[in-house]
Coordinates of N, CA and C in Angstrom, one line a residue:
E1 N 33.2 123.6 -6.7 CA 32.5 122.6 -7.5 C 33.6 121.7 -8.2
V2 N 34.6 122.4 -8.7 CA 35.7 121.6 -9.4 C 36.4 120.6 -8.4
V3 N 36.5 121.1 -7.1 CA 37.1 120.3 -6.1 C 36.2 119.1 -5.8
N4 N 34.9 119.3 -5.8 CA 34.0 118.2 -5.5 C 34.1 117.1 -6.7
Q5 N 34.2 117.6 -7.9 CA 34.3 116.7 -9.0 C 35.5 115.9 -9.0
R6 N 36.6 116.5 -8.5 CA 37.9 115.8 -8.4 C 37.8 114.7 -7.3
M7 N 37.2 115.1 -6.2 CA 37.1 114.1 -5.1 C 36.2 112.9 -5.6
L8 N 35.1 113.2 -6.3 CA 34.2 112.1 -6.7 C 35.0 111.2 -7.7
R9 N 35.8 111.9 -8.6 CA 36.6 111.1 -9.6 C 37.6 110.2 -8.9
D10 N 38.2 110.7 -7.9 CA 39.2 109.9 -7.1 C 38.5 108.7 -6.4
Q11 N 37.4 109.0 -5.9 CA 36.6 107.9 -5.2 C 36.3 106.8 -6.2
V12 N 35.8 107.2 -7.4 CA 35.4 106.2 -8.4 C 36.6 105.5 -8.9
A13 N 37.7 106.2 -9.1 CA 38.9 105.5 -9.5 C 39.4 104.5 -8.5
K14 N 39.3 104.9 -7.2 CA 39.8 104.0 -6.2 C 38.9 102.7 -6.2
R15 N 37.6 102.9 -6.3 CA 36.6 101.8 -6.4 C 37.0 100.9 -7.6
I16 N 37.3 101.5 -8.7 CA 37.6 100.7 -9.9 C 38.9 99.9 -9.6
E17 N 39.8 100.5 -9.0 CA 41.1 99.9 -8.7 C 40.9 98.7 -7.7
V18 N 40.1 98.9 -6.7 CA 39.8 97.8 -5.7 C 39.0 96.7 -6.4
T19 N 38.0 97.1 -7.2 CA 37.2 96.0 -7.9 C 38.1 95.3 -8.9
T20 N 39.0 96.0 -9.6 CA 39.9 95.3 -10.6 C 40.8 94.3 -9.9
K21 N 41.3 94.8 -8.7 CA 42.2 93.9 -8.0 C 41.4 92.7 -7.5
A22 N 40.2 92.9 -7.0 CA 39.4 91.7 -6.5 C 39.1 90.8 -7.7
L23 N 38.8 91.4 -8.9 CA 38.5 90.5 -10.0 C 39.7 89.7 -10.4
Q24 N 40.9 90.3 -10.4 CA 42.1 89.6 -10.7 C 42.4 88.5 -9.7
E25 N 42.1 88.7 -8.4 CA 42.3 87.7 -7.4 C 41.3 86.5 -7.6
A26 N 40.1 86.9 -8.0 CA 39.1 85.9 -8.3 C 39.5 85.0 -9.5
E27 N 40.0 85.7 -10.5 CA 40.4 84.9 -11.7 C 41.6 84.0 -11.3
Q28 N 42.5 84.5 -10.5 CA 43.6 83.6 -10.1 C 43.1 82.4 -9.3
Q29 N 42.2 82.7 -8.4 CA 41.6 81.6 -7.6 C 40.9 80.6 -8.5
H30 N 40.2 81.1 -9.5 CA 39.5 80.2 -10.4 C 40.5 79.3 -11.2
K31 N 41.6 79.9 -11.7 CA 42.6 79.2 -12.4 C 43.2 78.1 -11.5
E32 N 43.5 78.5 -10.2 CA 44.1 77.6 -9.3 C 43.2 76.4 -9.0
L33 N 41.9 76.7 -8.9 CA 40.9 75.6 -8.6 C 40.9 74.7 -9.9
E34 N 40.9 75.2 -11.0 CA 40.9 74.4 -12.2 C 42.1 73.5 -12.3
R35 N 43.3 74.1 -11.9 CA 44.5 73.3 -11.9 C 44.5 72.2 -10.9
R36 N 43.9 72.4 -9.7 CA 43.8 71.4 -8.7 C 42.8 70.3 -9.1
L37 N 41.7 70.7 -9.8 CA 40.7 69.8 -10.2 C 41.3 68.8 -11.3
R38 N 42.2 69.4 -12.1 CA 42.8 68.5 -13.1 C 43.8 67.5 -12.5
Q39 N 44.3 67.8 -11.3 CA 45.2 66.9 -10.7 C 44.4 65.6 -10.1
Y40 N 43.1 65.8 -9.8 CA 42.4 64.6 -9.2 C 42.1 63.6 -10.4
P41 N 42.1 62.3 -10.1 CA 41.8 61.3 -11.1 C 40.3 61.4 -11.4
Q42 N 39.9 61.1 -12.6 CA 38.5 61.1 -13.0 C 37.7 60.1 -12.3
L43 N 36.7 60.6 -11.6 CA 35.8 59.7 -10.8 C 34.8 59.0 -11.7
E44 N 34.7 57.6 -11.5 CA 33.7 56.8 -12.2 C 32.4 56.6 -11.4
E45 N 31.3 56.6 -12.0 CA 30.1 56.4 -11.3 C 30.0 55.0 -10.8
P46 N 29.6 54.8 -9.6 CA 29.6 53.4 -9.0 C 28.7 52.5 -9.8
D47 N 29.1 51.3 -9.9 CA 28.3 50.3 -10.6 C 27.2 49.8 -9.6
I48 N 26.0 50.3 -9.8 CA 24.9 49.9 -8.8 C 24.6 48.4 -8.8
A49 N 24.7 47.8 -10.0 CA 24.4 46.4 -10.0 C 25.4 45.6 -9.2
K50 N 26.7 46.0 -9.2 CA 27.7 45.3 -8.4 C 27.5 45.5 -6.9
L51 N 27.1 46.8 -6.6 CA 26.9 47.1 -5.2 C 25.7 46.3 -4.6
L52 N 24.6 46.2 -5.5 CA 23.4 45.5 -5.0 C 23.4 44.0 -5.1
A53 N 24.4 43.4 -5.8 CA 24.5 42.0 -6.0 C 24.5 41.2 -4.7
P54 N 25.3 41.6 -3.7 CA 25.3 40.8 -2.5 C 24.0 40.9 -1.8
L55 N 23.3 42.1 -1.8 CA 22.0 42.2 -1.1 C 21.0 41.4 -1.9
E56 N 21.0 41.4 -3.2 CA 20.0 40.6 -3.9 C 20.2 39.1 -3.7
S57 N 21.5 38.7 -3.6 CA 21.8 37.3 -3.3 C 21.2 36.9 -1.9
A58 N 21.4 37.8 -1.0 CA 20.9 37.5 0.4 C 19.4 37.4 0.4
I59 N 18.8 38.3 -0.4 CA 17.3 38.3 -0.4 C 16.8 37.0 -1.0
E60 N 17.4 36.6 -2.1 CA 17.0 35.3 -2.8 C 17.2 34.1 -1.9
A61 N 18.3 34.1 -1.1 CA 18.5 33.1 -0.1 C 17.4 33.0 0.9
Q62 N 17.0 34.2 1.4 CA 15.9 34.2 2.4 C 14.6 33.8 1.8
K63 N 14.3 34.2 0.5 CA 13.1 33.7 -0.1 C 13.1 32.2 -0.2
A64 N 14.3 31.6 -0.6 CA 14.3 30.2 -0.7 C 14.1 29.5 0.7
R65 N 14.6 30.1 1.7 CA 14.3 29.5 3.1 C 12.9 29.6 3.5
I66 N 12.2 30.8 3.1 CA 10.8 30.9 3.4 C 10.0 29.9 2.6
E67 N 10.3 29.7 1.4 CA 9.6 28.7 0.6 C 9.8 27.3 1.2
Q68 N 11.0 27.0 1.7 CA 11.2 25.7 2.3 C 10.4 25.5 3.5
V69 N 10.4 26.6 4.4 CA 9.6 26.5 5.6 C 8.1 26.4 5.3
Q70 N 7.7 27.1 4.2 CA 6.2 27.0 3.9 C 5.9 25.6 3.4
A71 N 6.8 25.0 2.6 CA 6.6 23.7 2.1 C 6.5 22.7 3.3
T72 N 7.4 22.9 4.3 CA 7.3 22.0 5.5 C 6.0 22.2 6.2
I73 N 5.5 23.4 6.4 CA 4.3 23.7 7.0 C 3.1 23.0 6.2
N74 N 3.2 23.2 4.9 CA 2.1 22.6 4.1 C 2.1 21.0 4.2
S75 N 3.3 20.4 4.4 CA 3.3 19.0 4.5 C 2.8 18.5 5.8
L76 N 2.8 19.4 6.8 CA 2.2 19.0 8.1 C 0.7 19.2 8.2
V77 N 0.1 19.8 7.2 CA -1.3 20.0 7.2 C -2.0 18.8 6.5
I78 N -2.8 18.1 7.1 CA -3.5 16.9 6.6 C -4.9 17.4 6.1
R79 N -5.2 17.3 4.9 CA -6.5 17.7 4.3 C -7.3 16.4 4.0
A80 N -8.6 16.4 4.5 CA -9.4 15.3 4.2 C -9.9 15.3 2.8
P81 N -9.9 14.2 2.1 CA -10.4 14.2 0.7 C -11.9 14.4 0.5
I82 N -12.6 14.3 1.6 CA -14.1 14.4 1.5 C -14.6 15.2 2.8
R83 N -15.8 15.7 2.7 CA -16.5 16.3 3.8 C -17.2 15.2 4.6
G84 N -17.2 15.3 5.9 CA -17.9 14.3 6.7 C -17.8 14.5 8.1
T85 N -18.1 13.5 8.9 CA -18.1 13.6 10.4 C -16.9 12.7 10.9
I86 N -16.2 13.2 11.9 CA -15.1 12.4 12.5 C -15.7 11.4 13.4
C87 N -15.4 10.1 13.2 CA -15.9 9.0 14.0 C -15.0 8.6 15.1
A88 N -13.7 8.6 14.7 CA -12.7 8.2 15.7 C -11.4 8.9 15.4
I89 N -10.6 9.2 16.5 CA -9.3 9.9 16.4 C -8.3 9.0 17.0
Y90 N -7.2 8.7 16.2 CA -6.2 7.8 16.7 C -4.9 8.5 17.1
C91 N -4.7 9.8 16.6 CA -3.5 10.5 17.0 C -3.9 11.9 17.4
W92 N -3.0 12.5 18.2 CA -3.3 13.8 18.8 C -2.1 14.7 18.5
P93 N -2.3 16.1 18.6 CA -1.2 17.0 18.3 C 0.0 16.7 19.2
G94 N 1.2 16.7 18.6 CA 2.4 16.4 19.4 C 2.9 15.0 19.2
Q95 N 2.0 14.1 18.8 CA 2.4 12.7 18.6 C 3.2 12.5 17.2
Q96 N 4.1 11.6 17.2 CA 4.8 11.3 16.0 C 4.1 10.1 15.3
V97 N 4.0 10.3 14.0 CA 3.3 9.2 13.2 C 4.2 8.9 12.0
R98 N 4.0 7.7 11.4 CA 4.8 7.3 10.2 C 3.8 7.4 9.0
R99 N 4.4 7.4 7.9 CA 3.6 7.4 6.7 C 2.7 6.1 6.6
G100 N 1.5 6.4 6.4 CA 0.5 5.3 6.4 C -0.2 5.0 7.7
D101 N 0.2 5.6 8.8 CA -0.5 5.4 10.0 C -1.8 6.1 10.0
P102 N -2.9 5.5 10.5 CA -4.2 6.1 10.5 C -4.2 7.3 11.5
I103 N -4.8 8.4 11.1 CA -4.9 9.6 12.0 C -6.3 9.6 12.6
L104 N -7.3 9.4 11.8 CA -8.7 9.4 12.2 C -9.6 8.7 11.2
T105 N -10.8 8.4 11.7 CA -11.8 7.8 10.8 C -12.8 8.9 10.5
L106 N -13.1 9.1 9.2 CA -14.0 10.2 8.7 C -15.1 9.5 8.0
A107 N -16.4 9.8 8.4 CA -17.5 9.2 7.7 C -18.1 10.3 6.8
A108 N -18.1 10.0 5.5 CA -18.6 10.9 4.5 C -20.1 11.2 4.7
Q109 N -20.5 12.4 4.3 CA -21.9 12.8 4.4 C -22.7 12.0 3.4
H110 N -22.1 11.8 2.2 CA -22.8 11.1 1.2 C -21.8 10.1 0.5
G111 N -22.3 9.0 0.0 CA -21.5 8.1 -0.7 C -21.1 8.6 -2.1
R112 N -20.0 8.1 -2.6 CA -19.5 8.6 -3.9 C -19.7 7.5 -4.9
Y113 N -19.8 6.3 -4.5 CA -20.1 5.1 -5.4 C -20.6 4.0 -4.6
I114 N -21.0 2.9 -5.3 CA -21.5 1.7 -4.6 C -20.6 0.6 -4.9
V115 N -20.3 -0.2 -3.9 CA -19.5 -1.4 -4.1 C -20.3 -2.7 -3.8
A116 N -20.3 -3.5 -4.8 CA -21.0 -4.8 -4.7 C -20.0 -5.9 -4.8
Y117 N -20.3 -7.1 -4.2 CA -19.4 -8.2 -4.2 C -20.1 -9.4 -4.9
V118 N -19.5 -9.8 -6.0 CA -20.1 -10.9 -6.8 C -19.4 -12.2 -6.4
R119 N -20.2 -13.1 -5.8 CA -19.7 -14.4 -5.3 C -19.5 -15.3 -6.5
Q120 N -18.7 -16.3 -6.3 CA -18.4 -17.3 -7.4 C -19.7 -18.1 -7.8
D121 N -20.5 -18.4 -6.8 CA -21.6 -19.2 -7.0 C -22.7 -18.5 -7.8
Q122 N -22.6 -17.2 -8.0 CA -23.6 -16.4 -8.7 C -23.4 -16.5 -10.2
R123 N -22.2 -17.0 -10.6 CA -21.9 -17.2 -12.1 C -22.2 -16.0 -12.9
L124 N -21.6 -14.9 -12.5 CA -21.8 -13.6 -13.1 C -20.4 -13.1 -13.5
A125 N -20.3 -12.5 -14.7 CA -19.0 -11.9 -15.1 C -19.3 -10.4 -15.4
P126 N -19.2 -9.6 -14.3 CA -19.5 -8.2 -14.5 C -18.5 -7.5 -15.4
Q127 N -18.9 -6.5 -16.2 CA -18.0 -5.8 -17.1 C -18.3 -4.3 -16.9
V128 N -17.3 -3.5 -17.3 CA -17.5 -2.0 -17.2 C -18.6 -1.6 -18.1
D129 N -19.5 -0.7 -17.7 CA -20.6 -0.1 -18.4 C -21.8 -1.1 -18.4
M130 N -21.7 -2.2 -17.7 CA -22.8 -3.1 -17.7 C -24.0 -2.5 -16.9
P131 N -25.2 -2.5 -17.5 CA -26.4 -1.9 -16.8 C -26.6 -2.6 -15.4
V132 N -27.0 -1.7 -14.4 CA -27.2 -2.2 -13.1 C -28.5 -1.5 -12.5
E133 N -29.3 -2.3 -11.8 CA -30.4 -1.7 -11.1 C -30.1 -1.7 -9.6
V134 N -30.3 -0.6 -9.0 CA -30.1 -0.4 -7.5 C -31.4 -0.1 -6.8
R135 N -31.7 -0.8 -5.8 CA -32.9 -0.6 -5.0 C -32.6 -0.4 -3.5
P136 N -32.9 0.8 -3.0 CA -32.7 1.0 -1.5 C -33.6 0.0 -0.8
R137 N -33.2 -0.4 0.4 CA -34.0 -1.3 1.2 C -34.9 -0.4 2.1
L138 N -35.8 0.2 1.4 CA -36.8 1.0 2.1 C -38.2 0.7 1.6
P139 N -39.3 0.8 2.3 CA -40.6 0.5 1.9 C -41.0 1.4 0.6
A140 N -41.6 0.7 -0.3 CA -42.1 1.4 -1.6 C -40.9 2.0 -2.4
S141 N -39.7 1.5 -2.2 CA -38.6 2.1 -3.0 C -38.6 1.5 -4.4
R142 N -38.2 2.2 -5.4 CA -38.2 1.8 -6.8 C -36.7 1.6 -7.2
P143 N -36.5 0.7 -8.2 CA -35.2 0.4 -8.7 C -34.7 1.7 -9.5
L144 N -33.4 1.9 -9.3 CA -32.7 3.0 -10.0 C -31.7 2.5 -10.9
L145 N -31.7 3.0 -12.2 CA -30.8 2.5 -13.2 C -29.4 3.2 -13.1
T146 N -28.4 2.4 -13.2 CA -27.0 2.9 -13.2 C -26.1 2.0 -14.0
R147 N -24.8 2.0 -13.8 CA -23.9 1.2 -14.6 C -22.6 0.9 -13.7
V148 N -21.9 -0.1 -14.2 CA -20.7 -0.6 -13.6 C -19.5 0.4 -14.0
E149 N -18.8 0.9 -13.0 CA -17.7 1.8 -13.3 C -16.4 1.1 -13.4
R150 N -16.2 0.1 -12.5 CA -14.9 -0.6 -12.4 C -15.1 -2.0 -11.8
V151 N -14.3 -2.9 -12.3 CA -14.3 -4.3 -11.8 C -13.0 -4.6 -11.1
G152 N -13.0 -5.1 -9.9 CA -11.8 -5.4 -9.2 C -10.9 -6.4 -9.9
P153 N -9.6 -6.4 -9.6 CA -8.7 -7.3 -10.3 C -8.6 -8.7 -9.7
Q154 N -9.1 -8.8 -8.4 CA -9.0 -10.1 -7.8 C -10.2 -10.3 -6.8
V155 N -10.4 -11.6 -6.4 CA -11.4 -11.9 -5.4 C -10.9 -11.5 -4.0
E156 N -11.8 -10.9 -3.2 CA -11.4 -10.4 -1.9 C -12.4 -10.9 -0.8
P157 N -12.0 -10.9 0.5 CA -13.0 -11.2 1.5 C -14.1 -10.2 1.5
V158 N -15.3 -10.7 1.6 CA -16.5 -9.8 1.6 C -16.6 -9.2 3.0
P159 N -16.8 -7.9 3.2 CA -17.0 -7.3 4.5 C -18.1 -8.0 5.3
L160 N -17.9 -8.0 6.6 CA -18.8 -8.8 7.4 C -20.3 -8.4 7.3
H161 N -20.5 -7.1 7.2 CA -21.9 -6.6 7.1 C -22.5 -6.9 5.7
H162 N -21.7 -7.3 4.7 CA -22.2 -7.7 3.4 C -22.5 -9.2 3.3
C163 N -22.0 -9.9 4.3 CA -22.2 -11.4 4.2 C -23.7 -11.7 4.5
R164 N -24.1 -12.8 3.8 CA -25.5 -13.2 4.0 C -25.6 -13.9 5.4
D165 N -24.5 -14.5 5.9 CA -24.5 -15.0 7.2 C -23.2 -14.5 7.9
P166 N -23.3 -13.6 8.8 CA -22.1 -13.0 9.4 C -21.2 -14.0 10.0
K167 N -21.7 -15.2 10.4 CA -20.8 -16.2 11.0 C -20.0 -17.0 9.9
T168 N -20.4 -16.9 8.7 CA -19.7 -17.6 7.6 C -19.0 -16.7 6.7
P169 N -17.6 -16.8 6.6 CA -16.9 -15.9 5.8 C -17.2 -16.1 4.3
E170 N -17.2 -15.1 3.5 CA -17.5 -15.2 2.1 C -16.4 -14.4 1.3
W171 N -16.2 -14.8 0.0 CA -15.3 -14.2 -0.8 C -16.0 -13.7 -2.1
G172 N -15.6 -12.6 -2.6 CA -16.3 -12.1 -3.8 C -15.4 -11.2 -4.6
L173 N -15.9 -10.9 -5.9 CA -15.2 -10.0 -6.7 C -15.8 -8.6 -6.5
P174 N -15.0 -7.6 -6.1 CA -15.5 -6.3 -5.9 C -15.9 -5.6 -7.2
V175 N -17.0 -4.9 -7.2 CA -17.5 -4.2 -8.4 C -17.9 -2.8 -8.0
R176 N -17.3 -1.8 -8.6 CA -17.7 -0.4 -8.3 C -18.8 0.0 -9.2
I177 N -19.8 0.6 -8.6 CA -21.0 1.0 -9.4 C -21.3 2.5 -9.2
A178 N -21.6 3.2 -10.3 CA -21.8 4.6 -10.2 C -23.1 4.8 -9.4
L179 N -23.2 5.9 -8.6 CA -24.4 6.3 -7.9 C -25.4 6.7 -9.0
P180 N -26.6 6.2 -8.8 CA -27.7 6.7 -9.8 C -27.9 8.2 -9.6
T181 N -28.4 8.8 -10.7 CA -28.6 10.2 -10.7 C -29.7 10.6 -9.7
G182 N -29.3 11.6 -8.8 CA -30.3 12.0 -7.8 C -30.3 11.2 -6.5
F183 N -29.6 10.1 -6.5 CA -29.6 9.2 -5.3 C -28.5 9.7 -4.3
M184 N -28.9 10.0 -3.1 CA -28.0 10.4 -2.1 C -27.8 9.3 -1.0
G185 N -27.1 8.3 -1.4 CA -26.9 7.2 -0.4 C -26.0 7.5 0.7
R186 N -26.2 6.9 1.8 CA -25.4 7.1 3.0 C -24.2 6.1 3.0
P187 N -23.0 6.4 3.4 CA -21.9 5.5 3.5 C -22.3 4.3 4.4
G188 N -22.0 3.1 3.9 CA -22.3 1.9 4.7 C -23.7 1.3 4.5
E189 N -24.6 2.1 3.8 CA -26.0 1.6 3.6 C -26.0 0.4 2.7
L190 N -26.8 -0.6 3.0 CA -26.9 -1.8 2.2 C -28.0 -1.5 1.1
L191 N -27.7 -2.0 -0.1 CA -28.7 -1.8 -1.2 C -28.8 -3.2 -1.9
D192 N -29.9 -3.3 -2.6 CA -30.1 -4.5 -3.5 C -29.6 -4.2 -4.9
V193 N -28.7 -5.0 -5.4 CA -28.1 -4.7 -6.7 C -28.4 -5.8 -7.7
T194 N -28.9 -5.4 -8.9 CA -29.2 -6.4 -9.9 C -28.5 -6.1 -11.2
F195 N -27.7 -7.0 -11.7 CA -27.0 -6.8 -13.0 C -28.0 -7.2 -14.1
T196 N -28.5 -6.3 -14.8 CA -29.7 -6.6 -15.6 C -29.3 -7.3 -16.9
Q197 N -28.1 -7.2 -17.4 CA -27.7 -7.8 -18.7 C -27.8 -9.3 -18.6
T198 N -27.3 -9.9 -17.6 CA -27.3 -11.3 -17.5 C -28.3 -11.9 -16.6
G199 N -29.1 -11.1 -15.9 CA -30.1 -11.6 -15.1 C -29.6 -12.0 -13.7
G200 N -28.3 -12.0 -13.5 CA -27.8 -12.4 -12.2 C -27.9 -11.2 -11.2
S201 N -27.6 -11.4 -10.0 CA -27.6 -10.4 -9.0 C -26.5 -10.5 -8.0
G202 N -26.1 -9.4 -7.4 CA -25.0 -9.4 -6.4 C -25.3 -8.4 -5.4
E203 N -24.8 -8.5 -4.2 CA -25.1 -7.5 -3.1 C -23.8 -7.0 -2.6

């Protein structure tokens, strides 16, 4: 039994010796690693903003190009100011046009205002907000009350279908008249117009 105890003691002592030696080696390695680590320069965290700056600049440049292309596309789209029916087409896709060239003729579904021409022989001086009676040229139609919206700055040639005699040119002062409430006149329709304040009339 004493021999067994001695053998067990020797084994434990040997294990302690091996473990101690391994611990010393580990401590030496740890110190060596610390020494090597101190030799390396201190690393700075990369400046993300500086790294991303070229990419952000490229993105902004592409956005600007996209906006420019979109503006060009929008400038190529022609939007009609009113709803209506196309009566005539003067240009087709692929043709080159200049600013002011007619593209098509659009007939509005409903008129937006009335234009009357006051001839010089009518001796009438229309003014803005002057009361006006408008009567459609239909059987049993009644006069509709409205007012003058605008008076033209100069005398102009009267359109042919407004002339009392199409063979005789006429000149008149254009007067813009508001559409009477509830009246849905058709573009180009002739109406009888009476300026009620002075008792004169114009068509």
